[in-house]
PDB file of C-alpha atoms in Angstrom:
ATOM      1  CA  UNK B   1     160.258  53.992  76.900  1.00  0.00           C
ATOM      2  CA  UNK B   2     163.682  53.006  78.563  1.00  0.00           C
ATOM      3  CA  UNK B   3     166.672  52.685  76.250  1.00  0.00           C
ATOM      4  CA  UNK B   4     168.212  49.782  78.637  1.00  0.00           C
ATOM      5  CA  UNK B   5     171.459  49.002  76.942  1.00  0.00           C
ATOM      6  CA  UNK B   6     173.454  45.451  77.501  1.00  0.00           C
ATOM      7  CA  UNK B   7     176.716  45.765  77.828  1.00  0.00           C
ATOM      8  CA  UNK B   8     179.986  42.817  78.163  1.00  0.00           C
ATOM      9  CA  UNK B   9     182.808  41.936  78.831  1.00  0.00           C
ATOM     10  CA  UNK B  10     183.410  39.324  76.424  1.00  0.00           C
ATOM     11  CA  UNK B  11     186.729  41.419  75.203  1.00  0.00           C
ATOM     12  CA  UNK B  12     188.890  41.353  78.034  1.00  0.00           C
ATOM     13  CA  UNK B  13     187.492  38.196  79.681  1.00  0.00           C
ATOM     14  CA  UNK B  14     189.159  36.785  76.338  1.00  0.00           C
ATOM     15  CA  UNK B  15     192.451  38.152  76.676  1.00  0.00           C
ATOM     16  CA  UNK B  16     192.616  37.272  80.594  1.00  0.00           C
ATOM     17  CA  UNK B  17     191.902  33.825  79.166  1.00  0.00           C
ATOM     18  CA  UNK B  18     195.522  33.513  77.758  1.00  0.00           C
ATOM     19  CA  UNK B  19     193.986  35.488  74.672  1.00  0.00           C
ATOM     20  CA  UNK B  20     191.496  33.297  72.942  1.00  0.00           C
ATOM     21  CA  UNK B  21     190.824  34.450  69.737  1.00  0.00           C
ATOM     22  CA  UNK B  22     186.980  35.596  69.042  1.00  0.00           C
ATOM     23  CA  UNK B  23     187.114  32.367  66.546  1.00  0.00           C
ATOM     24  CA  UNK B  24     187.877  30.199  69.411  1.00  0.00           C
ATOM     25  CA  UNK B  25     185.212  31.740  71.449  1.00  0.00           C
ATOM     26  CA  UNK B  26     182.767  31.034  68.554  1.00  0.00           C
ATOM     27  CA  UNK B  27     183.549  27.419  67.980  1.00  0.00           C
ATOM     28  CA  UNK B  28     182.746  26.982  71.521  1.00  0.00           C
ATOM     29  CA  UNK B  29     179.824  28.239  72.081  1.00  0.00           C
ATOM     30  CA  UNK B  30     178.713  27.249  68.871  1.00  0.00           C
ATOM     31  CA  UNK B  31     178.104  30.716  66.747  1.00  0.00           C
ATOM     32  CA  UNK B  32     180.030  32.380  64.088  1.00  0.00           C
ATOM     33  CA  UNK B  33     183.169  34.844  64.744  1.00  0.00           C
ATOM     34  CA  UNK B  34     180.982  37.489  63.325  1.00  0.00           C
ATOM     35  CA  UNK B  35     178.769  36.749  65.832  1.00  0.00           C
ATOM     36  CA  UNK B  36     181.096  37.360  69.040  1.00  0.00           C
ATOM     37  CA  UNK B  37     182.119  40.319  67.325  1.00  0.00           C
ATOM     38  CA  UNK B  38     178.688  41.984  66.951  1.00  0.00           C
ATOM     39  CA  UNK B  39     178.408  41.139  71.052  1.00  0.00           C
ATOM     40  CA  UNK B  40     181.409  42.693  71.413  1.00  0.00           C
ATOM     41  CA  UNK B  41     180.443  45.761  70.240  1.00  0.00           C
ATOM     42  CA  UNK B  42     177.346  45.905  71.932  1.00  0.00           C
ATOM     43  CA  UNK B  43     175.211  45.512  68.614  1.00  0.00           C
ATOM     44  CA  UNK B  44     173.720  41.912  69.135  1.00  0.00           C
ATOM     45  CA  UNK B  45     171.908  40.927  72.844  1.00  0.00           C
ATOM     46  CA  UNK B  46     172.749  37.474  72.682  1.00  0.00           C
ATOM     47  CA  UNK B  47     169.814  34.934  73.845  1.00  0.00           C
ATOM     48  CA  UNK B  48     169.429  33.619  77.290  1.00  0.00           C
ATOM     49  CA  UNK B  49     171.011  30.128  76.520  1.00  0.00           C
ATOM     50  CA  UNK B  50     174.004  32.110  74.606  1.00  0.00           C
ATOM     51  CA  UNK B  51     174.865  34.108  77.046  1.00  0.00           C
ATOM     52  CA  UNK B  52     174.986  30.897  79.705  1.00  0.00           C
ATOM     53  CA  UNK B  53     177.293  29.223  76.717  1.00  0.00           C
ATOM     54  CA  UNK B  54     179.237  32.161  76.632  1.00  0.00           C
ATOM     55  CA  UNK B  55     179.581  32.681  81.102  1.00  0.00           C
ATOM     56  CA  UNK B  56     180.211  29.115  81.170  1.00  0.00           C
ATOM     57  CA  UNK B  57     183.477  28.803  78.765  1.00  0.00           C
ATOM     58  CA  UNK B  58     185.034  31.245  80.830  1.00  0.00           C
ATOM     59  CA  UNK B  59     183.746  29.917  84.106  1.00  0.00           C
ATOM     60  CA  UNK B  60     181.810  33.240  85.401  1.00  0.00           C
ATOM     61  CA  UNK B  61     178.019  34.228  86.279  1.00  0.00           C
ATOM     62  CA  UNK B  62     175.971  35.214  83.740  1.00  0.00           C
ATOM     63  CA  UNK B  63     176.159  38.669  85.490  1.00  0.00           C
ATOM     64  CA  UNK B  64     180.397  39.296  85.475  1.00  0.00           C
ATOM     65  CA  UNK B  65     180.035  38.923  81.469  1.00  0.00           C
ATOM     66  CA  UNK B  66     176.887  40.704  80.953  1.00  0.00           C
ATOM     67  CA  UNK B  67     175.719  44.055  82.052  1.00  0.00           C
ATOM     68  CA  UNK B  68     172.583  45.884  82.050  1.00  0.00           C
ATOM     69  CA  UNK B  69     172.624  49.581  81.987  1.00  0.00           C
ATOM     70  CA  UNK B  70     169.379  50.909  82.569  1.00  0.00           C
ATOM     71  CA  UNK B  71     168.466  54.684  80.982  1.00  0.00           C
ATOM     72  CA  UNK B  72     165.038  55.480  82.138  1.00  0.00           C
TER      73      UNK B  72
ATOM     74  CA  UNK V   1     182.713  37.714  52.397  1.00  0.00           C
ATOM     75  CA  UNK V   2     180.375  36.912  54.939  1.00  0.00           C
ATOM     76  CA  UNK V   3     177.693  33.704  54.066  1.00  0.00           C
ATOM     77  CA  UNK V   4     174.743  35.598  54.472  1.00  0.00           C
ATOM     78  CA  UNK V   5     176.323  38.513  52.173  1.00  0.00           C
ATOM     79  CA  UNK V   6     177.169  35.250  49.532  1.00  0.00           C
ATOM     80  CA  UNK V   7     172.799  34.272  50.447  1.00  0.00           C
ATOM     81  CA  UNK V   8     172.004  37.996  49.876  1.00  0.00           C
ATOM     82  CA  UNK V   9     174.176  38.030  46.407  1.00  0.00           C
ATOM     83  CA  UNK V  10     172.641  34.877  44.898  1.00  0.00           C
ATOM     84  CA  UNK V  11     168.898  35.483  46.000  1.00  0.00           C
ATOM     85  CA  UNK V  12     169.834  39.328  44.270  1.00  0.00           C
ATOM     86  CA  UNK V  13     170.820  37.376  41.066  1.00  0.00           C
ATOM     87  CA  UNK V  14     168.253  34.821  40.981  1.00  0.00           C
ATOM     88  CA  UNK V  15     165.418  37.249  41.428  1.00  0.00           C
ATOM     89  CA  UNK V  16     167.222  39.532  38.850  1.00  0.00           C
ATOM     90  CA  UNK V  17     167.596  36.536  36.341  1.00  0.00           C
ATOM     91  CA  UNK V  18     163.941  35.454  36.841  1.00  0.00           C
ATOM     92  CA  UNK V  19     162.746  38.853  36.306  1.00  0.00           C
ATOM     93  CA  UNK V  20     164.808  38.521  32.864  1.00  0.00           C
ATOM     94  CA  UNK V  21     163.120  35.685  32.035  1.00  0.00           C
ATOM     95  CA  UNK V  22     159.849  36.096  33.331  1.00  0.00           C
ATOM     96  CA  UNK V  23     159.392  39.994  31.951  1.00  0.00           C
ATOM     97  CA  UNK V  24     159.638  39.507  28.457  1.00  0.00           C
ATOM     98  CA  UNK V  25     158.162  36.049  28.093  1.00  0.00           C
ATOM     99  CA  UNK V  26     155.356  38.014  29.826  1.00  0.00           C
ATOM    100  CA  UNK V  27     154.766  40.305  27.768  1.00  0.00           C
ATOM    101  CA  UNK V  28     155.496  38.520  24.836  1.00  0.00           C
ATOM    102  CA  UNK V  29     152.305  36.266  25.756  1.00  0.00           C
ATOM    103  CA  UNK V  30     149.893  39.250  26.909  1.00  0.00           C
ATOM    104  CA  UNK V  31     150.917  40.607  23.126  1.00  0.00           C
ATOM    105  CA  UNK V  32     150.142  37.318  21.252  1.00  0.00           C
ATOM    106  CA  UNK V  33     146.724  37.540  23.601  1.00  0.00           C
ATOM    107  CA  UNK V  34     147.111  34.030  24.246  1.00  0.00           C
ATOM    108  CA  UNK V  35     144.871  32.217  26.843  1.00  0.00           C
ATOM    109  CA  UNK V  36     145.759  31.617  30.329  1.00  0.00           C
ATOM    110  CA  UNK V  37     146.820  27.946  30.317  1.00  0.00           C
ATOM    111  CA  UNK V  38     149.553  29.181  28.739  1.00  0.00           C
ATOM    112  CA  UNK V  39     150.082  31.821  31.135  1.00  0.00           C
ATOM    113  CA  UNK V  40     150.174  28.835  33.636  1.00  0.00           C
ATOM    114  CA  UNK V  41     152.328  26.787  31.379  1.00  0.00           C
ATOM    115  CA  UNK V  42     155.161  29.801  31.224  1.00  0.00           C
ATOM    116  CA  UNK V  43     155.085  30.409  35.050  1.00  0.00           C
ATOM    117  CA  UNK V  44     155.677  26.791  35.937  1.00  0.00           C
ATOM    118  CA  UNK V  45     158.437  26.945  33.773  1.00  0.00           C
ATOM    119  CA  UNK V  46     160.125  29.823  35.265  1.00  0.00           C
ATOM    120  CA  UNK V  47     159.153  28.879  38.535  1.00  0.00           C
ATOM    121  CA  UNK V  48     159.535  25.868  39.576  1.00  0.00           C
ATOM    122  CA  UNK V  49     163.096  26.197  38.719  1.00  0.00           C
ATOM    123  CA  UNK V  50     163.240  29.035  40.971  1.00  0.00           C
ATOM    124  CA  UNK V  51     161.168  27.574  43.734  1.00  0.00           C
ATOM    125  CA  UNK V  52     163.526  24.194  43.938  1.00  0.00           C
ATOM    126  CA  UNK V  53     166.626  26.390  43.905  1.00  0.00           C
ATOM    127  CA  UNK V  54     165.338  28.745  46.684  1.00  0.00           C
ATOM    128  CA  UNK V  55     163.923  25.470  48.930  1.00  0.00           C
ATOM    129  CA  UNK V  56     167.154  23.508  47.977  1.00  0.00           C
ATOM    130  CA  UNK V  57     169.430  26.162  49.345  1.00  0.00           C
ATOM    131  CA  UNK V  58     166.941  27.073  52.694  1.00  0.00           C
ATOM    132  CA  UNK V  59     167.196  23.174  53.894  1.00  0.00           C
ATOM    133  CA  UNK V  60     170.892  23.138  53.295  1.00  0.00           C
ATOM    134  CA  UNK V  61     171.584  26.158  54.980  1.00  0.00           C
ATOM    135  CA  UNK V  62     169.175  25.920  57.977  1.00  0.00           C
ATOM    136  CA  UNK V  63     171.249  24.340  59.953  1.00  0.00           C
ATOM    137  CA  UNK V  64     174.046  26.360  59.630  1.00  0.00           C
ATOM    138  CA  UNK V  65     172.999  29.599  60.843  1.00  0.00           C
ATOM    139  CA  UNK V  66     173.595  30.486  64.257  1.00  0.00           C
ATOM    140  CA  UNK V  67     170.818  32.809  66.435  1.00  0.00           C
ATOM    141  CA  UNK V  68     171.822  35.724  65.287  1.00  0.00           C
ATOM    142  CA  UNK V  69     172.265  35.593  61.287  1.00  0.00           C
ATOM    143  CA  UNK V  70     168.585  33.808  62.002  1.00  0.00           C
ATOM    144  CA  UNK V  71     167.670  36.676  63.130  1.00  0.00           C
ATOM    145  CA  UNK V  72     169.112  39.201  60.758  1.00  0.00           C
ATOM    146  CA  UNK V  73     167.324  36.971  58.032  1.00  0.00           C
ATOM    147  CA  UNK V  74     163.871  37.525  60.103  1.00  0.00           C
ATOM    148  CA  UNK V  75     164.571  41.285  60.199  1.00  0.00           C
ATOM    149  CA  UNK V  76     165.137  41.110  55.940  1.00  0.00           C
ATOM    150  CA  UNK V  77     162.003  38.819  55.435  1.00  0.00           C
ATOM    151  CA  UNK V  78     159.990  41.103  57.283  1.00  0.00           C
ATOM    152  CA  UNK V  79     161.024  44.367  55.727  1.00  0.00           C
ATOM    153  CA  UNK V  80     160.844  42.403  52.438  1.00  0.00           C
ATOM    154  CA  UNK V  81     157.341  41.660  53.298  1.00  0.00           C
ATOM    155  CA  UNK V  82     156.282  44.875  54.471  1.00  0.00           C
ATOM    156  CA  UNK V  83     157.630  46.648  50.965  1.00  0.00           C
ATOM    157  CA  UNK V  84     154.997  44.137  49.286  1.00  0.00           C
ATOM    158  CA  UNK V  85     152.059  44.760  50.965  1.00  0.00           C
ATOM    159  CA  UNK V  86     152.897  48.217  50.681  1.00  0.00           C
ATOM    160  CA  UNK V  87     153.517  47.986  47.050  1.00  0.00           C
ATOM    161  CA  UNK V  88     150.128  45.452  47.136  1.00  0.00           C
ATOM    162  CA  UNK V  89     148.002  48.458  48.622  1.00  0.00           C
ATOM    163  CA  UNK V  90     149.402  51.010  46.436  1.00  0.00           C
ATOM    164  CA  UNK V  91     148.525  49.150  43.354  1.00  0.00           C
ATOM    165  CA  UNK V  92     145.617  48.214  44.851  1.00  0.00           C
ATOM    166  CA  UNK V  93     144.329  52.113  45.488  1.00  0.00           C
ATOM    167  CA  UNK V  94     146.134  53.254  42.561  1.00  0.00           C
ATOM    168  CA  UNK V  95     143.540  50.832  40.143  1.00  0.00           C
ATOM    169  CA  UNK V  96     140.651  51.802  42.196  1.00  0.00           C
ATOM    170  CA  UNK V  97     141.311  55.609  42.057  1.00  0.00           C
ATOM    171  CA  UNK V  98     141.735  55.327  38.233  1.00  0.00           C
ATOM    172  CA  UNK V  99     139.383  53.380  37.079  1.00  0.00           C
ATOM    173  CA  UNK V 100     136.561  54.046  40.040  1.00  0.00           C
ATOM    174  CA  UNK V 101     134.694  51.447  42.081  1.00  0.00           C
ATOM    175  CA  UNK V 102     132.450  50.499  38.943  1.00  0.00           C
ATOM    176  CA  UNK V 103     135.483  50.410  36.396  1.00  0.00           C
ATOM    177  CA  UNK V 104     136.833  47.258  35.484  1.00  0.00           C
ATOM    178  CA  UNK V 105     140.542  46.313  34.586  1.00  0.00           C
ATOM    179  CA  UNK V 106     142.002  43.797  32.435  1.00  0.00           C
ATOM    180  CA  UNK V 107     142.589  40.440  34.086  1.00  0.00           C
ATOM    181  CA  UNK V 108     146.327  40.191  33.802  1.00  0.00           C
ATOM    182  CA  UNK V 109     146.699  43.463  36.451  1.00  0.00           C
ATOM    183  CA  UNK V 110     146.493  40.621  38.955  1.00  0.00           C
ATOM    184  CA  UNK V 111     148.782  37.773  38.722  1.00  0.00           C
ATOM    185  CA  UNK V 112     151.111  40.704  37.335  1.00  0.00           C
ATOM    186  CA  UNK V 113     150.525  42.586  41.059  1.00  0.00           C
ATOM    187  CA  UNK V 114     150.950  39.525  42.658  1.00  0.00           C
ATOM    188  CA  UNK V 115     154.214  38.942  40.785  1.00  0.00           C
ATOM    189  CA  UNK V 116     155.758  42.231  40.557  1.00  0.00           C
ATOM    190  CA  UNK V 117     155.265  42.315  44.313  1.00  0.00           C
ATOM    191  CA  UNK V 118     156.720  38.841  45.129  1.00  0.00           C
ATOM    192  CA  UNK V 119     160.186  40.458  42.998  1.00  0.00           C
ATOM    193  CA  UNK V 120     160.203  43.850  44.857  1.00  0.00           C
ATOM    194  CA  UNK V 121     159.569  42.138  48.306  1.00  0.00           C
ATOM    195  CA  UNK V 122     162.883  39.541  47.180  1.00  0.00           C
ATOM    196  CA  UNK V 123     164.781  42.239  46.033  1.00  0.00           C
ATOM    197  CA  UNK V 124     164.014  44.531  48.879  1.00  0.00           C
ATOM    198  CA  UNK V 125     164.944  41.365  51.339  1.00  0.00           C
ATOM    199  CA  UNK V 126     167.972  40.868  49.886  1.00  0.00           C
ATOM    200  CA  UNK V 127     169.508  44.728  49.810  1.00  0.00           C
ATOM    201  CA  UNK V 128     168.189  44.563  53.428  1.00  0.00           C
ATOM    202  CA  UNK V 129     170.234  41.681  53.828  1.00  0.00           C
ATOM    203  CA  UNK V 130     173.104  43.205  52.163  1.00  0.00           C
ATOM    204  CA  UNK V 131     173.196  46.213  54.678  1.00  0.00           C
ATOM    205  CA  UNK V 132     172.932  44.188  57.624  1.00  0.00           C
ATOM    206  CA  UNK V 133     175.553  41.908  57.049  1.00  0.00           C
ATOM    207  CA  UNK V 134     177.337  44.776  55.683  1.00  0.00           C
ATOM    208  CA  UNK V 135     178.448  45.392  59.497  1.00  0.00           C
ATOM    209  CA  UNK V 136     180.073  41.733  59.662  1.00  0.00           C
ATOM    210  CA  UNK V 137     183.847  43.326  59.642  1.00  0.00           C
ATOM    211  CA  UNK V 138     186.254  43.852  62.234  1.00  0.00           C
TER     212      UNK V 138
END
């Protein structure tokens, strides 16, 4: 069984976006701060339609925020 | 703290204060040997209460959860539901090994399975639910 793991880049694309706060990030894509943080940290794989909401606030492919990392 | 830490904590008390209630007035009835009407009478007392307050709070909260505290909640309702059908088998095997396949037991072992396994599966939902919002800090 592969342990593929799905990484982001949520954190920096944040700061390169004049810092927004994870709160701000939330209330945009309509989730709690909690949640950002858990994706953040690589703990929670967001859904397909979050992680659009999430590429499309900072005006990127799904792909530039989200990485897989496959471990065969 | 966290809102599903604040869920966790009140569905922790209210299955801790029904079990208050419902453990003594329990066996205060099955020691008067009353009949079961009033078995029926006591648990609609205790739990419709209980049932109201737990529907009450789901419908107000539903929409306020975003995908991934839903899902947290899924992963404490189903461990929650696996400790009571283990808990169901065990007492299930437990009577049967005991008593045999040809022994009988008294009639109150069931709704008392049945509702000693609806508190453990709560209370094991809820400590689940504890832990994993328990990682909700920066």
């Amino acid at each position: 069984m592969s342990k593929d793991l799905l990484t982001n880049t949520i954190r920096r694309l944040r700061f390169d976006a004049g810092e927004m706060t994870q709160q701000d990030l939330a209330d945009r894509v309509g989730v709690t701060r909690q949640t950002i943080l858990a994706m953040e940290q690589n703990k929670y794989v967001p859904s397909l339609a979050l992680a659009i909401r999430v590429a499309r606030v900072f005006n990127k492919q799904v792909e530039e925020v989200f990485q897989l990392e496959e471990h065969p | 703290m966290n809102r599903l830490k604040r869920r966790a904590w009140a569905q922790l008390a209210a299955v801790s204060i029904m079990a208050l209630i419902a453990v003594p007035g329990f066996l205060y009835l099955f020691a008067r040997d009353v009949g079961g009407i009033d078995y029926l009478i006591f648990g609609l007392i205790t739990g419709i209460p209980a049932g109201l307050f737990i529907y009450r709070r789901k419908n107000r909260k539903a929409q306020q959860y975003d995908e991934r505290e839903r899902f947290l909640l899924g992963q404490a309702f189903y461990y929650g539901t696996g400790a009571f059908v283990l808990f169901f088998l065990i007492a299930s095997f437990a009577a049967f090994f005991l008593v045999g396949g040809q022994g009988s037991v008294p009639v109150i072992f069931l709704p008392l399975m049945l509702f000693i396994g609806l508190f453990i599966a709560k209370g094991i939902e809820s400590l689940i639910l504890l832990r994993l919002a328990r990682e909700d800090h920066e």
